[in-house]
Structures are given as structure tokens and as C-alpha cells.
């Protein structure tokens, strides 16, 4: 198998910066540092363009499928790595139109089969034209209904934090129905730890915010629950917080949980989806039954009342991240999938 540098184009049909776009930013910059020639099409230009340029990665907007197709056709690459179904469609369309013939590798970020929210027959056709699929967790691989290679997301491990953490429970996620932020709020209130000086900070925005604020008022918890909106300083907040609460039961992997593991922030999380991949093998992991606010409250109460236990859990989580969920491991495994897909396509051609 060749070891020559690759030409790689990441495509996400998007003008946003959320979990998928953050994933692309990290992987693309790592691949560029490894000596590959890398392009990115899609994502919020205001957030992505400058850090990608600084890393030597070419960037082009791709807010819709038509623009993404043009970007792919204008780039001579060995492999197109598509992210989400719209990007898959753009990639197979661009290759059909020519002039290039890149391998197409689709990274699957969500534990859903294509066609769950759209025309299933179209998506089955798209799947047949892909050369390989990457699932970011075992949960995603089990759900998508097609063969895939599990390549877990990775993050850099920051220097250990020194000093005592604040009595803050942090929830950092989009405020949408599927994220189950209400379960986290109910768990915090039911835990009773506010009586011991703990506060809940909710970082994120979304359509559910008005309903969630009403819930906080209904539970008479406004004095101990704070909505802090969309934050670009999450690393700093994670380094100061005492516990991360992750109630979402259907995360593909759970990038916020992974970042908390790396930063030494102990996690209480729903035992489902990618959270299980990340935390099930951590000694003393604090996992609760999905959607069970009482179980989550028990875990919060016990952890909040055990300072040494929080330190032990943080160390165990960080060790697991360092051993299994690094950008180096992710980039190496992703490159192997790319090269296998390219060779397979060349043999068929």
C-alpha cells in the first residue's frame, strides 16, 4: 500500500459551525500537519476560513448541494471525505459529472440510517456509489445498516489543570428536544446539591430555550440555574467546572464528553449511544439510565459529595482518552480507510 501524501477534500454541506464542522476542522488540520494536501468545502466561513488557512488547508464555502458539487469538481483529489447525507449526494453527483474519479469515503456522525428523514430509495442508491464508510462509534456502526469501519473521534490532551474546581455542573449542548436538556435540569434540581453551593450552567442555544426557562421557573430553581448562551470559551469553562452533565441519549459519540475527559472534568452521562463507547470501560464511570432524571440525580449527588471520588474519576477518564481517543489515533485510522478505498476503486476501474 502506498505511503505517498494524499490529496483529501472534506465536504459538509453547511454554513454552520457545530459538532460535525468542528470534527472536520480538527481532522483536516491534523492531516495537513501530516503532509497531506487538504481542502475543506462547507461550514461557517467566519469560523473556519482563518484557522484552516493558517494550517495550510484550502477552504471554500458550500452552503448547499449545488455549490458543494462545484467545489468538488473544481478540486483534483484522491479522496472525497463526505460528512452527512447532503455531502454524500454532492460527492457522488460530482464524480458522475466528472472530470475526476476520486474515492468517496463517507463519515457517519449520527446513529441513523439514511432515509430515516428523507427519500429512502435515493439514499440506497447513494450508498451503493460510496467506496467506504466510517462510523464514529460502535453505536453509529450498529444503527446505519451498512458495512463501516469504526474510527473514534480524537482530541488533543491539554496540560493538567491545577487548583480546586468550582462547584459548577456544566451542560454544554444545543437546546433542542433530542438533547434532553430538561432531563438534566430535573436531575440537578432533584439532586439537592444546590443547597451545598452547586450551580448549574447551561451553555448553548436552540428552540427549546423558552420551554427550558419555564421549567426552571416551575421548579423554583432560577437562583441556581444559569443560561449562558452559545460559548466560544468552553475549554476555559470546562477547566473551571466541577462536573459535566451529559443527558443526551443518542449522541453519535459525544464530543463534549470527550473534551471533558481530556480536560480532567468528571462526567455524569446517559448510558447510551457514543457515551457508552467513551465511558463504559472507565473505572467508576457515572452513567445513568437514559431519560431517568432520578438516576441522574443520584449520580450527581454522590459525585458532588465526594471530592476525592471526582478526582479519581477525572484521572481515569483522562487516562482512557489518552489511550484510545487522540487525534493521532483518529488520523492514522482514517488514512488507512482512505488508502484501502483508493486501492479498491483502482482495482475495480
mmCIF file of N, CA, C and O in Angstrom, residues 33-94:
data_model
loop_
_atom_site.group_PDB
_atom_site.id
_atom_site.type_symbol
_atom_site.label_atom_id
_atom_site.label_comp_id
_atom_site.label_asym_id
_atom_site.label_seq_id
_atom_site.Cartn_x
_atom_site.Cartn_y
_atom_site.Cartn_z
ATOM 1 N N UNK A 33 -0.921 18.706 8.848
ATOM 2 C CA UNK A 33 0.350 18.607 9.573
ATOM 3 C C UNK A 33 1.102 17.323 9.217
ATOM 4 O O UNK A 33 2.327 17.276 9.279
ATOM 5 N N UNK A 34 0.354 16.301 8.821
ATOM 6 C CA UNK A 34 0.971 15.034 8.430
ATOM 7 C C UNK A 34 1.545 15.077 7.014
ATOM 8 O O UNK A 34 2.105 14.079 6.549
ATOM 9 N N UNK A 35 1.375 16.190 6.322
ATOM 10 C CA UNK A 35 1.949 16.337 4.997
ATOM 11 C C UNK A 35 1.005 16.100 3.847
ATOM 12 O O UNK A 35 1.414 16.163 2.679
ATOM 13 N N UNK A 36 -0.256 15.831 4.131
ATOM 14 C CA UNK A 36 -1.228 15.662 3.060
ATOM 15 C C UNK A 36 -1.695 17.032 2.560
ATOM 16 O O UNK A 36 -1.624 18.032 3.285
ATOM 17 N N UNK A 37 -2.190 17.077 1.320
ATOM 18 C CA UNK A 37 -2.764 18.301 0.773
ATOM 19 C C UNK A 37 -4.265 18.227 1.018
ATOM 20 O O UNK A 37 -4.930 17.292 0.571
ATOM 21 N N UNK A 38 -4.806 19.189 1.741
ATOM 22 C CA UNK A 38 -6.159 19.073 2.257
ATOM 23 C C UNK A 38 -6.987 20.301 1.883
ATOM 24 O O UNK A 38 -6.513 21.435 1.960
ATOM 25 N N UNK A 39 -8.231 20.035 1.481
ATOM 26 C CA UNK A 39 -9.232 21.056 1.215
ATOM 27 C C UNK A 39 -10.437 20.793 2.112
ATOM 28 O O UNK A 39 -10.708 19.646 2.482
ATOM 29 N N UNK A 40 -11.178 21.860 2.431
ATOM 30 C CA UNK A 40 -12.457 21.743 3.126
ATOM 31 C C UNK A 40 -13.475 22.575 2.370
ATOM 32 O O UNK A 40 -13.221 23.747 2.049
ATOM 33 N N UNK A 41 -14.617 21.982 2.080
ATOM 34 C CA UNK A 41 -15.740 22.704 1.477
ATOM 35 C C UNK A 41 -16.916 22.607 2.434
ATOM 36 O O UNK A 41 -17.378 21.512 2.752
ATOM 37 N N UNK A 42 -17.393 23.756 2.907
ATOM 38 C CA UNK A 42 -18.550 23.787 3.783
ATOM 39 C C UNK A 42 -18.213 24.171 5.203
ATOM 40 O O UNK A 42 -17.068 24.047 5.660
ATOM 41 N N UNK A 43 -19.236 24.660 5.915
ATOM 42 C CA UNK A 43 -19.070 25.174 7.269
ATOM 43 C C UNK A 43 -19.078 26.689 7.276
ATOM 44 O O UNK A 43 -19.055 27.346 6.235
ATOM 45 N N UNK A 44 -19.108 27.254 8.450
ATOM 46 C CA UNK A 44 -19.199 28.706 8.617
ATOM 47 C C UNK A 44 -17.859 29.357 8.250
ATOM 48 O O UNK A 44 -16.855 29.161 8.945
ATOM 49 N N UNK A 45 -17.814 30.159 7.169
ATOM 50 C CA UNK A 45 -16.548 30.783 6.780
ATOM 51 C C UNK A 45 -15.954 31.666 7.870
ATOM 52 O O UNK A 45 -14.726 31.727 8.021
ATOM 53 N N UNK A 46 -16.808 32.326 8.640
ATOM 54 C CA UNK A 46 -16.310 33.240 9.670
ATOM 55 C C UNK A 46 -15.530 32.505 10.755
ATOM 56 O O UNK A 46 -14.646 33.083 11.400
ATOM 57 N N UNK A 47 -15.841 31.230 10.961
ATOM 58 C CA UNK A 47 -15.169 30.447 11.996
ATOM 59 C C UNK A 47 -14.046 29.604 11.412
ATOM 60 O O UNK A 47 -12.978 29.466 12.014
ATOM 61 N N UNK A 48 -14.258 29.045 10.214
ATOM 62 C CA UNK A 48 -13.349 28.040 9.677
ATOM 63 C C UNK A 48 -12.227 28.590 8.803
ATOM 64 O O UNK A 48 -11.117 28.036 8.795
ATOM 65 N N UNK A 49 -12.501 29.621 8.041
ATOM 66 C CA UNK A 49 -11.565 30.032 6.992
ATOM 67 C C UNK A 49 -10.172 30.348 7.535
ATOM 68 O O UNK A 49 -9.164 29.870 7.002
ATOM 69 N N UNK A 50 -10.074 31.149 8.578
ATOM 70 C CA UNK A 50 -8.769 31.581 9.066
ATOM 71 C C UNK A 50 -7.970 30.450 9.708
ATOM 72 O O UNK A 50 -6.797 30.263 9.374
ATOM 73 N N UNK A 51 -8.549 29.657 10.650
ATOM 74 C CA UNK A 51 -7.738 28.577 11.221
ATOM 75 C C UNK A 51 -7.333 27.530 10.198
ATOM 76 O O UNK A 51 -6.228 26.975 10.282
ATOM 77 N N UNK A 52 -8.169 27.271 9.194
ATOM 78 C CA UNK A 52 -7.783 26.332 8.156
ATOM 79 C C UNK A 52 -6.651 26.911 7.311
ATOM 80 O O UNK A 52 -5.674 26.217 7.010
ATOM 81 N N UNK A 53 -6.770 28.168 6.932
ATOM 82 C CA UNK A 53 -5.719 28.806 6.136
ATOM 83 C C UNK A 53 -4.387 28.780 6.878
ATOM 84 O O UNK A 53 -3.336 28.485 6.303
ATOM 85 N N UNK A 54 -4.441 29.056 8.177
ATOM 86 C CA UNK A 54 -3.218 29.059 8.974
ATOM 87 C C UNK A 54 -2.571 27.681 9.027
ATOM 88 O O UNK A 54 -1.343 27.566 9.180
ATOM 89 N N UNK A 55 -3.396 26.629 8.904
ATOM 90 C CA UNK A 55 -2.879 25.261 8.923
ATOM 91 C C UNK A 55 -2.488 24.766 7.540
ATOM 92 O O UNK A 55 -2.057 23.621 7.398
ATOM 93 N N UNK A 56 -2.644 25.624 6.515
ATOM 94 C CA UNK A 56 -2.316 25.223 5.156
ATOM 95 C C UNK A 56 -3.411 24.440 4.466
ATOM 96 O O UNK A 56 -3.152 23.735 3.482
ATOM 97 N N UNK A 57 -4.654 24.580 4.953
ATOM 98 C CA UNK A 57 -5.805 23.883 4.369
ATOM 99 C C UNK A 57 -6.618 24.868 3.548
ATOM 100 O O UNK A 57 -6.954 25.962 4.014
ATOM 101 N N UNK A 58 -6.947 24.494 2.317
ATOM 102 C CA UNK A 58 -7.754 25.327 1.441
ATOM 103 C C UNK A 58 -9.225 25.251 1.877
ATOM 104 O O UNK A 58 -9.717 24.189 2.233
ATOM 105 N N UNK A 59 -9.916 26.393 1.825
ATOM 106 C CA UNK A 59 -11.320 26.420 2.253
ATOM 107 C C UNK A 59 -12.193 27.036 1.175
ATOM 108 O O UNK A 59 -11.810 28.017 0.531
ATOM 109 N N UNK A 60 -13.399 26.455 0.984
ATOM 110 C CA UNK A 60 -14.410 27.029 0.089
ATOM 111 C C UNK A 60 -15.778 26.872 0.739
ATOM 112 O O UNK A 60 -16.059 25.823 1.335
ATOM 113 N N UNK A 61 -16.639 27.863 0.656
ATOM 114 C CA UNK A 61 -18.000 27.717 1.193
ATOM 115 C C UNK A 61 -18.770 26.659 0.406
ATOM 116 O O UNK A 61 -18.540 26.470 -0.792
ATOM 117 N N UNK A 62 -19.696 25.986 1.078
ATOM 118 C CA UNK A 62 -20.584 25.019 0.415
ATOM 119 C C UNK A 62 -21.900 24.959 1.186
ATOM 120 O O UNK A 62 -22.214 23.961 1.825
ATOM 121 N N UNK A 63 -22.697 26.041 1.128
ATOM 122 C CA UNK A 63 -23.929 26.080 1.919
ATOM 123 C C UNK A 63 -25.056 25.221 1.364
ATOM 124 O O UNK A 63 -26.062 25.009 2.044
ATOM 125 N N UNK A 64 -24.918 24.739 0.109
ATOM 126 C CA UNK A 64 -25.955 23.909 -0.487
ATOM 127 C C UNK A 64 -25.302 22.875 -1.395
ATOM 128 O O UNK A 64 -24.105 22.941 -1.691
ATOM 129 N N UNK A 65 -26.112 21.909 -1.840
ATOM 130 C CA UNK A 65 -25.563 20.802 -2.626
ATOM 131 C C UNK A 65 -24.968 21.288 -3.941
ATOM 132 O O UNK A 65 -23.893 20.846 -4.360
ATOM 133 N N UNK A 66 -25.636 22.216 -4.608
ATOM 134 C CA UNK A 66 -25.144 22.702 -5.892
ATOM 135 C C UNK A 66 -23.737 23.310 -5.747
ATOM 136 O O UNK A 66 -22.837 23.026 -6.548
ATOM 137 N N UNK A 67 -23.558 24.147 -4.725
ATOM 138 C CA UNK A 67 -22.256 24.765 -4.505
ATOM 139 C C UNK A 67 -21.210 23.711 -4.133
ATOM 140 O O UNK A 67 -20.052 23.786 -4.565
ATOM 141 N N UNK A 68 -21.617 22.728 -3.358
ATOM 142 C CA UNK A 68 -20.696 21.661 -2.979
ATOM 143 C C UNK A 68 -20.249 20.861 -4.199
ATOM 144 O O UNK A 68 -19.068 20.506 -4.322
ATOM 145 N N UNK A 69 -21.166 20.581 -5.117
ATOM 146 C CA UNK A 69 -20.808 19.853 -6.338
ATOM 147 C C UNK A 69 -19.759 20.640 -7.123
ATOM 148 O O UNK A 69 -18.764 20.074 -7.605
ATOM 149 N N UNK A 70 -19.957 21.952 -7.245
ATOM 150 C CA UNK A 70 -18.984 22.773 -7.966
ATOM 151 C C UNK A 70 -17.619 22.727 -7.286
ATOM 152 O O UNK A 70 -16.582 22.645 -7.944
ATOM 153 N N UNK A 71 -17.615 22.789 -5.958
ATOM 154 C CA UNK A 71 -16.347 22.767 -5.229
ATOM 155 C C UNK A 71 -15.620 21.446 -5.425
ATOM 156 O O UNK A 71 -14.390 21.417 -5.588
ATOM 157 N N UNK A 72 -16.349 20.356 -5.436
ATOM 158 C CA UNK A 72 -15.723 19.039 -5.622
ATOM 159 C C UNK A 72 -15.165 18.907 -7.035
ATOM 160 O O UNK A 72 -14.028 18.449 -7.234
ATOM 161 N N UNK A 73 -15.936 19.337 -8.030
ATOM 162 C CA UNK A 73 -15.492 19.217 -9.425
ATOM 163 C C UNK A 73 -14.290 20.110 -9.713
ATOM 164 O O UNK A 73 -13.499 19.814 -10.623
ATOM 165 N N UNK A 74 -14.126 21.168 -8.931
ATOM 166 C CA UNK A 74 -13.018 22.099 -9.156
ATOM 167 C C UNK A 74 -11.731 21.664 -8.458
ATOM 168 O O UNK A 74 -10.696 22.331 -8.591
ATOM 169 N N UNK A 75 -11.790 20.546 -7.727
ATOM 170 C CA UNK A 75 -10.652 20.124 -6.922
ATOM 171 C C UNK A 75 -10.190 18.740 -7.371
ATOM 172 O O UNK A 75 -10.982 17.792 -7.390
ATOM 173 N N UNK A 76 -8.929 18.619 -7.716
ATOM 174 C CA UNK A 76 -8.361 17.340 -8.162
ATOM 175 C C UNK A 76 -7.786 16.621 -6.943
ATOM 176 O O UNK A 76 -6.711 16.977 -6.448
ATOM 177 N N UNK A 77 -8.511 15.610 -6.429
ATOM 178 C CA UNK A 77 -8.098 14.945 -5.197
ATOM 179 C C UNK A 77 -8.143 13.429 -5.364
ATOM 180 O O UNK A 77 -8.729 12.899 -6.305
ATOM 181 N N UNK A 78 -7.512 12.760 -4.407
ATOM 182 C CA UNK A 78 -7.536 11.303 -4.379
ATOM 183 C C UNK A 78 -8.783 10.773 -3.690
ATOM 184 O O UNK A 78 -9.300 9.698 -4.032
ATOM 185 N N UNK A 79 -9.251 11.507 -2.675
ATOM 186 C CA UNK A 79 -10.397 11.037 -1.899
ATOM 187 C C UNK A 79 -11.241 12.217 -1.463
ATOM 188 O O UNK A 79 -10.727 13.265 -1.061
ATOM 189 N N UNK A 80 -12.549 12.047 -1.596
ATOM 190 C CA UNK A 80 -13.518 12.986 -1.031
ATOM 191 C C UNK A 80 -14.082 12.345 0.230
ATOM 192 O O UNK A 80 -14.645 11.255 0.179
ATOM 193 N N UNK A 81 -13.903 13.019 1.362
ATOM 194 C CA UNK A 81 -14.478 12.561 2.623
ATOM 195 C C UNK A 81 -15.729 13.384 2.881
ATOM 196 O O UNK A 81 -15.648 14.566 3.214
ATOM 197 N N UNK A 82 -16.895 12.767 2.680
ATOM 198 C CA UNK A 82 -18.168 13.483 2.840
ATOM 199 C C UNK A 82 -18.691 13.289 4.255
ATOM 200 O O UNK A 82 -18.521 12.236 4.873
ATOM 201 N N UNK A 83 -19.353 14.337 4.751
ATOM 202 C CA UNK A 83 -19.864 14.337 6.112
ATOM 203 C C UNK A 83 -21.343 14.730 6.063
ATOM 204 O O UNK A 83 -21.675 15.856 5.691
ATOM 205 N N UNK A 84 -22.217 13.818 6.382
ATOM 206 C CA UNK A 84 -23.673 13.954 6.350
ATOM 207 C C UNK A 84 -24.207 13.687 4.941
ATOM 208 O O UNK A 84 -23.477 13.777 3.948
ATOM 209 N N UNK A 85 -25.490 13.362 4.891
ATOM 210 C CA UNK A 85 -26.077 12.820 3.664
ATOM 211 C C UNK A 85 -26.042 13.794 2.500
ATOM 212 O O UNK A 85 -25.797 13.398 1.355
ATOM 213 N N UNK A 86 -26.275 15.080 2.747
ATOM 214 C CA UNK A 86 -26.242 16.046 1.650
ATOM 215 C C UNK A 86 -24.864 16.066 0.996
ATOM 216 O O UNK A 86 -24.742 16.183 -0.236
ATOM 217 N N UNK A 87 -23.817 15.928 1.793
ATOM 218 C CA UNK A 87 -22.458 15.886 1.242
ATOM 219 C C UNK A 87 -22.230 14.592 0.466
ATOM 220 O O UNK A 87 -21.533 14.589 -0.558
ATOM 221 N N UNK A 88 -22.812 13.478 0.927
ATOM 222 C CA UNK A 88 -22.728 12.225 0.176
ATOM 223 C C UNK A 88 -23.333 12.398 -1.219
ATOM 224 O O UNK A 88 -22.762 11.967 -2.229
ATOM 225 N N UNK A 89 -24.494 13.030 -1.264
ATOM 226 C CA UNK A 89 -25.177 13.251 -2.548
ATOM 227 C C UNK A 89 -24.320 14.133 -3.446
ATOM 228 O O UNK A 89 -24.164 13.867 -4.653
ATOM 229 N N UNK A 90 -23.757 15.198 -2.871
ATOM 230 C CA UNK A 90 -22.908 16.088 -3.668
ATOM 231 C C UNK A 90 -21.697 15.340 -4.212
ATOM 232 O O UNK A 90 -21.305 15.528 -5.373
ATOM 233 N N UNK A 91 -21.100 14.475 -3.402
ATOM 234 C CA UNK A 91 -19.889 13.767 -3.816
ATOM 235 C C UNK A 91 -20.163 12.801 -4.960
ATOM 236 O O UNK A 91 -19.413 12.767 -5.949
ATOM 237 N N UNK A 92 -21.228 12.013 -4.857
ATOM 238 C CA UNK A 92 -21.496 11.043 -5.930
ATOM 239 C C UNK A 92 -21.972 11.766 -7.189
ATOM 240 O O UNK A 92 -21.664 11.336 -8.313
ATOM 241 N N UNK A 93 -22.664 12.877 -7.044
ATOM 242 C CA UNK A 93 -23.097 13.662 -8.206
ATOM 243 C C UNK A 93 -21.902 14.258 -8.932
ATOM 244 O O UNK A 93 -21.788 14.182 -10.159
ATOM 245 N N UNK A 94 -20.974 14.840 -8.161
ATOM 246 C CA UNK A 94 -19.790 15.457 -8.769
ATOM 247 C C UNK A 94 -18.946 14.414 -9.487
ATOM 248 O O UNK A 94 -18.434 14.678 -10.587
#
